[in-house]
Amino acid sequence: MQIYKVGGAVRDRLLGKPVTDIDWVVVGATTEEMLAKGFRPVGADFPVFLHPKSGEEYALARTERKSGRGYGGFTFHASPEVTLEEDLIRRDLTINAMAEDDEQNLTDPYHGQRDLEDRVLRHVSPAFAEDPLRVLRVARFAARYAELGFKVAPETLELMRQLSESGELEALTAERSWKEISRALMEEQPQVFIQVLRDCGALKVLMPEVDALFGVPQPEAHHPEIDSGIHTLSVLEQSALHKQPLTVRWACLLHDLGKGLTPEEEWPRHIAHEHKGLKLIKAVNERFKAPKDCQELALLVGQYHTHGHRALELKASTLLELLQSFDVYRRPQRFEEFIVACEMDARGRKGLEQRSYPQADYLRGAADVARGVAVQPLLEKGFKGPELGEALKRERLKALKAYKESASS
Ligand code: CTP
């Protein structure tokens, strides 16, 4: 049997990037031989094994054919006769379809190295279409390697467009899609992921609520970029530039969905878009079964981002309601994430990327003030149950009034 390193490990070594996990392909072997060498099978009918010591994945060279819709609809053919070239041709991109032996001799039948040099993301063969998840994968690689100048090849974008129109994307499970989306959002240029999905028509299928933002104008005074979709991409870009966590990036992507619902005659104003957008945010959250913390923050940022921007003008009572809605007493981190999401929203505007955002520290200060109200003296006065809650609220309101006055003096 011959063993080769394949996929991302070869690609990233040639790009001079750190290699995190290594995939191997085994040519000329049978399942029985692998088991006899101590490899552990990953699944019952999948020709992939884990190395007994390193735990790395070793897959028997295989060809695959699609036999139905969705990911389950595959038949594999793994046998000692399947060649390395046959295994590589069923892979997604030429830059992912190179193999290397233990002396770093490259097998590159589909010119992945040339495409690496030319900075092109190109599909290997029509077999690309056998896994619709690859539409998301290509967009994710485009986001990851944008800083190196990589672009999707026109013929690959065309194939992605056909796949998007074919209805195949609907067959993807929430789990597989979310895995790609969440990884893509954590790349250095997540806005490129969304842009590429939009360019091939996949955004309209996966997140029509985000797609609908493009072409919708906003008032130029606050939004020199005008277009709501462009604004969303910029907010996402800011969140990555500021190294924000996934929760914040997800919230940035979804914060303005309500703007896509505004009747044209009301443009460029978007009255109550914060509230109107909530049902759309909920739908997107649920479609991809986003983790609970991502879901929650997206809804809260959607509902309250304008409050964030107006923080300095809010009445003390409104400020208190905001803090209560976030449960800042028990969930300080979530409020901090809200604050930075608002800041990204304020900076994701053409020419305003460097603006200061005094609202952030003002809100942090307000949360500290509200948290600083001690319960003990109220307990000593004999308050309990709902009355204690009311008394705490009154004290917090008093403290916030004083905070507001001192901030404006
Ligand atoms: N692959 C594919 N189609 C998929 C998933 C994977 O063709 N839907 C192939 C590609 O050759 C890929 C390899 O399997 O390079 C390994 O896949 P994976 O580990 O998911 O990705 P990597 O390319 O290693 O990239 P990453 O750095 O994102 O892990």
Coordinates of C-alpha atoms and ligand atoms in Angstrom, one line a residue:
M1 CA 0.0 0.0 0.0
Q2 CA 1.1 3.6 -0.6
I3 CA 0.2 6.4 1.8
Y4 CA -0.1 10.1 0.8
K5 CA -0.8 13.3 2.6
V6 CA -3.8 15.0 0.9
G7 CA -6.1 18.0 1.0
G8 CA -5.6 21.0 3.3
A9 CA -2.3 19.9 4.7
V10 CA -0.6 19.9 1.3
R11 CA -2.3 23.2 0.3
D12 CA -1.4 25.0 3.5
R13 CA 2.2 23.8 3.5
L14 CA 2.6 25.1 -0.1
L15 CA 1.0 28.4 1.0
G16 CA 3.4 28.6 3.9
K17 CA 0.5 28.5 6.3
P18 CA 0.5 26.5 9.5
V19 CA -0.9 23.0 9.1
T20 CA -3.3 21.9 11.8
D21 CA -4.7 18.6 10.9
I22 CA -3.4 16.1 8.4
D23 CA -5.6 13.8 6.2
W24 CA -4.1 10.8 4.5
V25 CA -5.2 8.7 1.6
V26 CA -4.2 5.0 1.3
V27 CA -3.9 3.5 -2.2
G28 CA -3.7 -0.3 -2.8
A29 CA -5.1 -1.5 0.5
T30 CA -8.2 -3.3 1.7
T31 CA -10.3 -2.7 4.8
E32 CA -9.0 -6.0 6.2
E33 CA -5.4 -4.9 5.8
M34 CA -6.1 -1.6 7.6
L35 CA -7.7 -3.4 10.5
A36 CA -4.8 -5.9 10.7
K37 CA -2.4 -2.9 11.1
G38 CA -4.4 -1.7 14.0
F39 CA -6.3 1.2 12.3
R40 CA -9.7 1.9 13.9
P41 CA -12.7 2.2 11.5
V42 CA -14.6 5.5 11.8
G43 CA -17.9 4.2 10.6
A44 CA -19.4 0.9 9.6
D45 CA -19.6 1.5 5.8
F46 CA -17.3 4.4 5.3
P47 CA -13.7 3.5 4.2
V48 CA -12.0 5.9 6.7
F49 CA -9.8 4.9 9.6
L50 CA -8.0 6.5 12.5
H51 CA -4.3 5.8 13.0
P52 CA -3.8 3.8 16.2
K53 CA -1.3 6.3 17.6
S54 CA -1.7 9.7 16.0
G55 CA -5.5 9.5 15.7
E56 CA -5.2 11.1 12.2
E57 CA -7.6 10.2 9.4
Y58 CA -6.6 7.6 6.8
A59 CA -9.1 7.1 4.0
L60 CA -8.9 4.4 1.4
A61 CA -8.7 5.8 -2.1
R62 CA -12.2 5.9 -3.4
T63 CA -14.5 7.0 -6.1
E64 CA -18.0 8.2 -5.2
R65 CA -21.2 8.5 -7.1
K66 CA -24.3 10.4 -6.1
S67 CA -27.3 8.2 -5.9
G68 CA -29.8 10.6 -4.4
R69 CA -30.5 14.0 -2.9
G70 CA -28.6 15.3 0.0
Y71 CA -25.5 14.0 1.8
G72 CA -26.9 10.6 2.5
G73 CA -27.3 10.0 -1.2
F74 CA -23.8 8.6 -1.9
T75 CA -22.4 5.3 -2.9
F76 CA -18.7 4.8 -2.3
H77 CA -16.5 2.6 -4.2
A78 CA -13.2 1.8 -2.4
S79 CA -11.0 -0.9 -3.6
P80 CA -7.2 -1.5 -4.0
E81 CA -7.6 -0.8 -7.7
V82 CA -8.7 2.8 -7.2
T83 CA -5.8 5.1 -8.2
L84 CA -4.6 8.3 -6.5
E85 CA -5.8 10.3 -9.5
E86 CA -9.2 8.8 -9.3
D87 CA -9.5 9.7 -5.7
L88 CA -8.3 13.3 -6.3
I89 CA -10.7 14.0 -9.1
R90 CA -13.8 13.7 -6.9
R91 CA -12.5 16.4 -4.6
D92 CA -13.8 20.0 -4.4
L93 CA -11.0 22.4 -5.5
T94 CA -7.8 21.9 -7.4
I95 CA -5.8 23.4 -4.5
N96 CA -7.3 20.7 -2.3
A97 CA -6.7 17.9 -4.8
M98 CA -2.9 17.5 -4.4
A99 CA -1.1 14.6 -2.7
E100 CA 2.3 14.3 -1.3
D101 CA 4.4 11.2 -0.4
D102 CA 6.7 11.0 2.6
E103 CA 9.5 12.7 0.6
Q104 CA 7.3 15.6 -0.3
N105 CA 7.0 14.5 -3.9
L106 CA 3.8 16.2 -5.2
T107 CA 1.1 14.4 -7.2
D108 CA -0.9 17.2 -8.8
P109 CA -2.8 16.0 -11.8
Y110 CA -5.4 18.8 -11.8
H111 CA -2.9 21.7 -11.5
G112 CA -3.6 22.8 -8.0
Q113 CA -0.1 24.3 -7.7
R114 CA -0.6 26.5 -10.7
D115 CA -4.0 27.7 -9.2
L116 CA -2.3 28.3 -5.9
E117 CA 0.2 30.6 -7.7
D118 CA -2.5 32.2 -9.7
R119 CA -4.7 32.7 -6.6
V120 CA -7.6 30.8 -8.1
L121 CA -10.3 28.7 -6.4
R122 CA -11.3 26.3 -9.2
H123 CA -13.3 23.1 -9.0
V124 CA -11.6 19.9 -10.1
S125 CA -14.3 18.3 -12.2
P126 CA -18.1 18.1 -12.6
A127 CA -18.0 15.8 -9.5
F128 CA -18.0 19.1 -7.6
A129 CA -21.7 19.1 -7.9
E130 CA -22.1 15.9 -5.9
D131 CA -21.9 17.7 -2.6
P132 CA -23.8 21.0 -2.4
L133 CA -22.0 21.9 0.8
R134 CA -19.0 22.8 -1.5
V135 CA -20.8 26.0 -2.4
L136 CA -20.4 27.1 1.2
R137 CA -16.9 25.7 1.3
V138 CA -15.7 27.7 -1.7
A139 CA -17.2 30.8 -0.2
R140 CA -15.4 30.1 3.1
F141 CA -12.0 29.5 1.3
A142 CA -12.6 32.8 -0.5
A143 CA -13.0 34.5 2.8
R144 CA -10.0 32.9 4.3
Y145 CA -7.6 33.5 1.4
A146 CA -9.0 36.9 0.3
E147 CA -6.0 38.6 1.9
L148 CA -3.7 36.6 -0.4
G149 CA -5.7 37.7 -3.4
F150 CA -7.6 34.5 -4.1
K151 CA -10.7 34.7 -6.4
V152 CA -13.3 32.1 -7.4
A153 CA -12.8 31.0 -11.0
P154 CA -15.7 32.2 -13.3
E155 CA -16.5 28.6 -14.3
T156 CA -16.7 27.5 -10.7
L157 CA -18.9 30.4 -9.8
E158 CA -21.2 29.4 -12.7
L159 CA -21.3 25.8 -11.3
M160 CA -22.1 27.2 -7.9
R161 CA -24.9 29.2 -9.4
Q162 CA -26.4 26.2 -11.1
L163 CA -26.2 24.2 -7.8
S164 CA -27.9 27.1 -6.0
E165 CA -30.7 27.2 -8.6
S166 CA -31.2 23.4 -8.6
G167 CA -32.7 23.2 -5.1
E168 CA -29.8 21.1 -3.9
L169 CA -28.8 23.6 -1.2
E170 CA -32.1 23.0 0.6
A171 CA -31.1 19.4 1.1
L172 CA -28.2 20.4 3.4
T173 CA -28.7 19.7 7.0
A174 CA -28.7 22.6 9.5
E175 CA -25.6 21.1 11.2
R176 CA -23.4 20.8 8.1
S177 CA -24.4 24.3 7.0
W178 CA -23.8 25.9 10.4
K179 CA -20.4 24.3 10.7
E180 CA -19.4 26.0 7.4
I181 CA -21.1 29.3 8.3
S182 CA -19.6 29.6 11.7
R183 CA -16.1 28.7 10.5
A184 CA -16.5 31.2 7.6
L185 CA -17.6 34.0 10.0
M186 CA -14.5 33.4 12.1
E187 CA -12.2 33.9 9.0
E188 CA -10.4 37.2 8.6
Q189 CA -12.7 38.5 5.9
P190 CA -16.1 37.0 6.6
Q191 CA -17.8 39.6 4.5
V192 CA -16.2 37.9 1.5
F193 CA -18.1 34.7 2.4
I194 CA -21.4 36.5 2.2
Q195 CA -20.4 38.4 -0.9
V196 CA -19.5 35.1 -2.8
L197 CA -22.7 33.4 -1.7
R198 CA -24.5 36.4 -3.0
D199 CA -22.6 36.4 -6.3
C200 CA -23.6 32.8 -7.0
G201 CA -27.2 33.1 -5.9
A202 CA -26.8 30.9 -2.8
L203 CA -27.5 33.7 -0.3
K204 CA -31.0 34.0 -1.7
V205 CA -31.5 30.4 -1.0
L206 CA -29.7 30.1 2.4
M207 CA -30.5 33.5 3.9
P208 CA -33.1 35.3 1.8
E209 CA -33.5 37.7 4.7
V210 CA -29.9 38.9 4.3
D211 CA -30.0 38.9 0.5
A212 CA -33.1 41.2 0.6
L213 CA -31.0 43.9 2.2
F214 CA -29.1 44.6 -1.0
G215 CA -30.6 47.4 -3.0
V216 CA -32.5 48.8 0.0
P217 CA -31.4 52.4 0.7
Q218 CA -30.9 54.1 4.1
P219 CA -30.6 57.8 4.9
E220 CA -27.3 59.1 3.6
A221 CA -26.8 61.4 6.6
H222 CA -26.2 58.3 8.9
H223 CA -25.2 55.9 6.2
P224 CA -23.0 57.4 3.5
E225 CA -22.7 53.9 2.0
I226 CA -26.5 54.1 1.5
D227 CA -27.2 50.4 0.6
S228 CA -28.3 48.3 3.6
G229 CA -26.6 45.1 2.2
I230 CA -23.3 47.0 1.8
H231 CA -23.7 48.3 5.4
T232 CA -24.2 44.8 6.7
L233 CA -21.1 43.6 4.9
S234 CA -19.1 46.5 6.4
V235 CA -20.4 45.8 9.9
L236 CA -19.3 42.2 9.6
E237 CA -15.9 43.3 8.3
Q238 CA -15.5 45.6 11.3
S239 CA -16.4 42.8 13.7
A240 CA -13.5 40.7 12.1
L241 CA -11.1 43.6 12.1
H242 CA -11.8 44.0 15.8
K243 CA -11.4 40.2 16.4
Q244 CA -14.9 39.8 17.8
P245 CA -16.2 36.3 18.8
L246 CA -18.7 34.3 16.8
T247 CA -21.7 35.6 18.8
V248 CA -20.9 39.2 17.9
R249 CA -20.2 38.4 14.3
W250 CA -23.5 36.5 14.0
A251 CA -25.4 39.4 15.6
C252 CA -23.7 41.9 13.2
L253 CA -24.8 39.9 10.2
L254 CA -28.4 39.8 11.3
H255 CA -28.9 43.1 13.1
D256 CA -30.7 45.0 10.4
L257 CA -32.9 42.3 8.8
G258 CA -36.0 44.4 9.4
K259 CA -34.8 46.9 6.8
G260 CA -35.6 44.4 4.1
L261 CA -39.3 44.5 5.1
T262 CA -39.7 48.3 4.8
P263 CA -42.3 49.2 2.1
E264 CA -40.5 51.0 -0.8
E265 CA -42.6 54.2 -0.3
E266 CA -41.1 54.6 3.2
W267 CA -37.5 54.4 1.9
P268 CA -34.9 55.5 2.9
R269 CA -36.4 55.6 6.4
H270 CA -36.9 52.3 8.3
I271 CA -39.3 53.0 11.1
A272 CA -39.4 50.3 13.7
H273 CA -37.1 48.0 11.7
E274 CA -35.6 46.8 15.0
H275 CA -38.8 45.2 16.1
K276 CA -39.9 44.1 12.6
G277 CA -36.7 42.3 12.1
L278 CA -37.1 40.0 15.1
K279 CA -39.1 37.4 13.4
L280 CA -36.6 37.2 10.6
I281 CA -33.7 36.9 12.9
K282 CA -35.6 34.1 14.7
A283 CA -36.2 32.3 11.4
V284 CA -32.5 32.4 10.4
N285 CA -31.4 31.3 13.9
E286 CA -33.7 28.3 13.8
R287 CA -32.9 27.4 10.2
F288 CA -29.3 26.8 11.0
K289 CA -29.9 25.7 14.6
A290 CA -27.4 28.3 15.7
P291 CA -26.1 27.9 19.3
K292 CA -28.1 29.4 22.0
D293 CA -25.7 32.3 22.8
C294 CA -25.6 33.3 19.1
Q295 CA -29.4 33.2 18.8
E296 CA -29.9 35.3 22.0
L297 CA -27.3 37.9 21.1
A298 CA -28.6 38.3 17.6
L299 CA -32.1 38.9 18.8
L300 CA -31.0 41.4 21.5
V301 CA -28.8 43.3 19.2
G302 CA -31.6 43.3 16.6
Q303 CA -34.0 44.7 19.1
Y304 CA -31.8 47.2 20.9
H305 CA -29.0 48.5 18.6
T306 CA -30.7 51.8 18.2
H307 CA -30.9 52.2 21.9
G308 CA -27.1 51.6 22.0
H309 CA -26.5 54.4 19.5
R310 CA -28.8 56.7 21.5
A311 CA -27.4 55.7 24.9
L312 CA -26.5 59.2 25.9
E313 CA -29.9 60.6 25.2
L314 CA -31.9 57.7 26.9
K315 CA -33.9 58.6 30.0
A316 CA -32.7 56.9 33.1
S317 CA -35.8 54.7 33.1
T318 CA -35.2 53.6 29.6
L319 CA -31.6 52.9 30.4
L320 CA -32.7 50.8 33.3
E321 CA -35.2 48.8 31.1
L322 CA -32.3 48.1 28.7
L323 CA -30.1 46.8 31.5
Q324 CA -32.9 44.7 32.8
S325 CA -33.6 43.2 29.4
F326 CA -30.0 42.1 29.2
D327 CA -30.0 40.8 32.8
V328 CA -26.7 42.6 33.3
Y329 CA -26.5 41.5 36.9
R330 CA -26.1 37.8 36.0
R331 CA -25.0 38.1 32.3
P332 CA -22.3 40.9 32.2
Q333 CA -20.5 39.3 29.2
R334 CA -23.7 39.3 27.1
F335 CA -24.1 43.1 27.6
E336 CA -20.5 43.7 26.7
E337 CA -21.0 41.8 23.5
F338 CA -24.1 43.9 22.8
I339 CA -22.0 47.1 23.3
V340 CA -19.3 46.0 20.9
A341 CA -21.9 44.9 18.3
C342 CA -23.4 48.4 18.4
E343 CA -19.9 49.8 18.0
M344 CA -19.3 47.7 15.0
D345 CA -22.7 48.8 13.6
A346 CA -21.7 52.4 14.1
R347 CA -18.3 51.9 12.4
G348 CA -19.5 49.7 9.5
R349 CA -20.4 52.9 7.5
K350 CA -18.5 54.4 4.7
G351 CA -15.9 56.9 5.9
L352 CA -16.9 56.4 9.5
E353 CA -14.8 53.4 10.3
Q354 CA -12.5 55.3 12.7
R355 CA -15.2 57.3 14.5
S356 CA -15.2 57.3 18.3
Y357 CA -18.1 55.6 20.1
P358 CA -18.5 57.2 23.5
Q359 CA -21.8 55.3 23.9
A360 CA -19.7 52.2 24.7
D361 CA -18.1 53.5 27.9
Y362 CA -21.3 55.3 28.9
L363 CA -23.2 52.0 28.7
R364 CA -20.4 50.1 30.6
G365 CA -20.6 52.8 33.3
A366 CA -24.4 52.5 33.5
A367 CA -24.2 48.7 33.9
D368 CA -21.6 49.2 36.7
V369 CA -23.8 51.7 38.5
A370 CA -26.8 49.4 38.3
R371 CA -24.8 46.5 39.5
G372 CA -23.3 48.5 42.3
V373 CA -26.7 49.0 44.1
A374 CA -26.4 46.8 47.1
V375 CA -29.2 44.4 48.2
Q376 CA -28.1 44.1 51.8
P377 CA -29.5 47.5 53.1
L378 CA -32.8 46.7 51.5
L379 CA -33.0 43.3 53.1
E380 CA -32.2 44.9 56.4
K381 CA -35.1 47.3 55.9
G382 CA -37.3 44.2 55.7
F383 CA -38.0 44.0 51.9
K384 CA -38.6 40.6 50.5
G385 CA -40.1 38.9 47.5
P386 CA -41.6 41.1 44.7
E387 CA -41.3 44.1 47.0
L388 CA -37.6 43.6 47.2
G389 CA -37.4 43.5 43.4
E390 CA -39.4 46.8 43.2
A391 CA -37.2 48.5 45.8
L392 CA -34.0 47.4 44.0
K393 CA -35.4 48.8 40.8
R394 CA -36.1 52.2 42.5
E395 CA -32.6 52.3 43.9
R396 CA -31.1 51.5 40.6
L397 CA -33.2 54.1 38.9
K398 CA -32.0 56.7 41.4
A399 CA -28.4 55.7 40.9
L400 CA -28.8 55.9 37.1
K401 CA -30.4 59.4 37.3
A402 CA -27.4 60.5 39.3
Y403 CA -25.0 58.8 36.8
K404 CA -26.8 60.5 33.8
E405 CA -26.5 63.9 35.5
S406 CA -22.9 63.5 36.3
A407 CA -22.1 62.4 32.8
S408 CA -23.8 65.4 31.2
S409 CA -22.3 68.0 33.6
Ligands
CTP1 N1 -13.2 17.5 0.6 C1 -14.1 17.6 -0.5 N2 -15.4 18.0 -0.4 C2 -15.9 18.2 0.8 C3 -15.1 18.1 2.0 C4 -13.8 17.8 1.8 O1 -13.6 17.4 -1.7 N3 -17.2 18.6 0.9 C5 -11.8 17.1 0.4 C6 -10.9 18.2 0.0 O2 -9.9 17.6 -0.8 C7 -10.3 18.6 1.3 C8 -10.2 17.3 2.1 O3 -11.3 16.6 1.6 O4 -9.1 19.3 1.2 C9 -10.2 17.5 3.6 O5 -11.4 18.2 4.0 P1 -11.4 19.1 5.3 O6 -10.6 18.5 6.3 O7 -12.9 19.3 5.6 O8 -10.9 20.5 4.8 P2 -9.4 21.0 4.5 O9 -9.3 21.2 3.0 O10 -8.4 20.2 5.2 O11 -9.5 22.5 5.0 P3 -9.6 23.2 6.4 O12 -8.3 23.9 6.5 O13 -10.7 24.1 6.2 O14 -9.8 22.1 7.4

